[in-house]
Amino acid sequence: MIGIIVAMESELRPFLEFPHTIEKKGSKPFYLIKIANKQVVVVLSGIGKVNASYAATLLIHLYKPKLIISTGVSGGLGILNVLDIVVATKTCQHDVDTSALGDPVGFVSTVNCIYFPTDEKISNEFAKTLNAHMGVLACGDCFVADNKLRDSIANNFDAIACDMESGAIGQVCHIENVPYVALRCISDGAGDNAELTYSQVLQKASALLFEGVIKVIKRMD
């Protein structure tokens, strides 16, 4: 079983082109589909770290996936272009801050690390297939549309993109010892006009990611 986590309806919609059944678990819908004779379950998590963590935990405990794919759109932190694709080498949470206690910004005290590495082999396969950039993906519970915050995230974490779910999913997968990958298509530059660009390219970005995910799943053993 391969698990896929998406945050929004626009990111889910292309997967529903496949015949599917729906199971409601907790408050989340899970869509069971088959891709090239492989069992796949897609969960619509909702936006944000708590939604993502909850969905990832349900997915792991109820469906026992051998791999989790986190896919969706992200801000480019002023480094990449709109519709560029990012495959994370590792993820983190830029809004975790216990620096008043002497910890580095982003340090998650319960697991004692900042970064959550993705599965190297499968991440490289996605990057090759999608002609993607590879680097750190930073997440937090805010839509980044501010130049100062954008630059701070890029500088503090050496990140190339930001989103609202990947680092939380990374933490759950780290705790549960489940391999994961995180893919994002740049919808905006995360700067002062990010919300305008985001609304214009969301559908196209979701379609690009869907096509890449399907290609790689078809090649998997």
XYZ file of C-alpha atoms in Angstrom:
221
model
C 0.000 0.000 0.000
C 1.211 3.486 -0.929
C -0.224 6.437 0.974
C -0.674 9.907 -0.507
C -1.536 13.005 1.529
C -2.983 16.125 -0.103
C -4.275 19.201 1.682
C -6.810 20.640 -0.754
C -9.620 19.557 -3.072
C -7.743 20.890 -6.108
C -4.811 18.577 -5.287
C -7.129 15.610 -4.753
C -9.309 16.049 -7.835
C -6.964 14.533 -10.482
C -6.653 11.297 -8.478
C -10.414 10.824 -8.589
C -10.189 10.183 -12.328
C -9.342 6.625 -11.272
C -12.144 4.326 -10.096
C -12.169 4.598 -6.327
C -13.976 3.836 -3.128
C -14.220 6.193 -0.161
C -13.780 5.309 3.488
C -14.397 7.841 6.262
C -11.959 7.374 9.137
C -12.201 9.799 12.009
C -13.017 13.101 10.321
C -10.979 12.423 7.164
C -11.982 10.871 3.818
C -9.667 8.192 2.416
C -9.854 7.343 -1.286
C -8.787 3.824 -2.263
C -7.598 3.502 -5.855
C -5.421 1.204 -7.939
C -2.586 2.524 -10.104
C -0.754 0.004 -12.308
C -1.902 -2.858 -10.059
C -0.646 -1.048 -6.964
C -2.936 -0.310 -4.049
C -2.969 3.409 -3.266
C -4.852 5.340 -0.611
C -5.193 9.106 -0.867
C -6.266 11.155 2.141
C -7.545 14.720 2.008
C -5.932 16.125 5.125
C -7.013 19.745 5.082
C -4.619 22.669 5.358
C -2.121 23.060 8.194
C 0.131 21.089 10.495
C -2.478 19.645 12.860
C -4.693 18.437 10.011
C -1.664 16.942 8.266
C -0.407 15.217 11.412
C -3.824 13.791 12.204
C -4.291 12.482 8.665
C -0.793 10.987 8.560
C -1.319 9.208 11.866
C -4.654 7.737 10.756
C -3.124 6.705 7.434
C -0.210 4.911 9.061
C -2.184 3.099 11.729
C -5.184 2.100 9.612
C -3.593 1.322 6.230
C 0.038 0.416 7.052
C 1.596 2.091 3.969
C 5.124 1.165 2.943
C 5.618 4.747 1.731
C 3.889 8.086 2.226
C 3.908 10.741 -0.504
C 3.137 14.289 0.613
C 2.220 16.356 -2.420
C 0.834 19.836 -3.031
C 1.734 23.440 -3.760
C 4.176 25.729 -1.970
C 5.781 29.138 -1.886
C 9.154 29.534 -3.553
C 10.915 31.783 -1.000
C 12.042 34.045 -3.833
C 14.492 31.425 -5.089
C 12.520 29.377 -7.633
C 10.061 30.207 -10.385
C 6.326 29.621 -10.402
C 5.527 26.045 -11.563
C 9.017 24.786 -10.706
C 8.832 21.486 -8.820
C 10.621 20.782 -5.553
C 11.481 17.374 -4.120
C 12.482 17.645 -0.478
C 15.752 16.205 0.767
C 14.424 16.912 4.257
C 11.643 18.902 5.868
C 11.367 21.105 8.933
C 8.938 23.386 10.772
C 9.934 27.028 10.598
C 7.388 28.171 13.186
C 8.645 25.977 16.046
C 10.559 28.274 18.389
C 11.782 27.416 21.871
C 14.866 29.575 21.469
C 14.043 31.291 24.788
C 15.038 27.972 26.379
C 18.325 27.840 24.478
C 17.169 25.686 21.555
C 17.834 26.588 17.903
C 14.806 27.837 15.999
C 12.956 24.893 14.462
C 14.159 22.395 17.077
C 11.399 19.897 17.939
C 12.155 18.969 21.522
C 10.081 15.783 21.687
C 12.199 14.176 18.966
C 15.286 16.368 19.457
C 15.912 17.383 15.868
C 15.160 20.143 13.399
C 15.093 18.230 10.111
C 13.244 15.091 9.008
C 15.050 13.374 6.098
C 12.997 11.972 3.237
C 13.580 8.602 1.572
C 16.672 9.255 -0.541
C 16.154 6.631 -3.253
C 12.545 7.477 -4.035
C 13.137 11.222 -3.708
C 15.895 10.952 -6.305
C 13.547 9.032 -8.586
C 10.920 11.751 -8.291
C 13.493 14.475 -8.907
C 14.762 12.745 -12.042
C 11.278 12.070 -13.383
C 10.024 15.589 -12.747
C 13.255 17.438 -13.559
C 12.839 18.929 -10.094
C 14.938 20.991 -7.732
C 16.006 19.255 -4.521
C 16.407 20.951 -1.166
C 14.909 21.746 2.212
C 11.156 22.231 2.445
C 10.073 24.278 5.479
C 6.519 24.226 6.760
C 4.524 26.335 9.175
C 0.973 27.287 10.044
C 0.838 30.429 7.956
C 0.526 31.350 4.302
C 3.778 33.189 3.668
C 3.076 36.430 1.823
C 5.674 38.717 3.348
C 9.163 39.456 2.095
C 10.730 39.644 5.558
C 9.283 36.325 6.729
C 10.144 34.702 3.392
C 13.790 35.715 3.666
C 13.980 34.666 7.320
C 12.753 31.144 6.511
C 15.172 30.782 3.613
C 18.137 31.994 5.683
C 17.375 30.157 8.936
C 16.788 26.757 7.367
C 18.597 26.923 4.016
C 15.151 26.200 2.562
C 14.134 26.585 -1.068
C 10.358 26.401 -0.556
C 7.719 26.592 2.173
C 4.344 25.007 2.719
C 1.929 24.246 5.574
C 2.099 20.446 5.982
C 5.339 18.708 4.971
C 7.372 19.114 8.161
C 4.499 17.911 10.312
C 4.084 14.831 8.112
C 7.844 14.354 8.287
C 7.731 14.377 12.073
C 4.943 11.779 12.187
C 6.769 9.542 9.702
C 9.954 9.922 11.756
C 8.151 8.866 14.941
C 6.406 5.957 13.223
C 9.479 4.907 11.186
C 7.653 5.116 7.845
C 9.540 6.264 4.710
C 8.150 9.393 3.097
C 8.775 11.843 0.284
C 7.549 15.432 -0.075
C 6.837 17.043 -3.455
C 5.729 20.597 -4.068
C 5.000 22.728 -7.123
C 5.763 26.407 -6.681
C 2.551 28.425 -6.804
C 4.000 31.774 -5.724
C 7.161 33.475 -4.504
C 5.991 33.735 -0.859
C 6.502 37.488 -1.044
C 4.176 40.450 -0.758
C 2.026 39.507 -3.791
C 1.980 35.763 -3.187
C -1.775 35.422 -2.745
C -2.462 36.749 -6.268
C -0.049 34.373 -8.026
C -1.240 31.440 -5.918
C -4.872 31.752 -6.985
C -3.913 31.915 -10.658
C -1.756 28.789 -10.889
C -3.187 26.401 -8.295
C -4.987 24.101 -10.736
C -2.055 23.816 -13.156
C 0.399 23.151 -10.309
C -1.828 20.367 -8.956
C -2.026 18.756 -12.401
C 1.764 18.791 -12.855
C 2.311 17.068 -9.523
C -0.369 14.473 -10.226
C 1.265 13.507 -13.519
C 4.642 13.075 -11.834
C 3.266 11.014 -8.965
C 1.515 8.641 -11.361
C 4.676 8.166 -13.459
C 6.787 7.221 -10.460
C 4.191 4.938 -8.867
C 3.917 3.007 -12.136
C 7.686 2.338 -11.996
C 7.747 1.157 -8.392
C 8.328 -2.498 -7.561
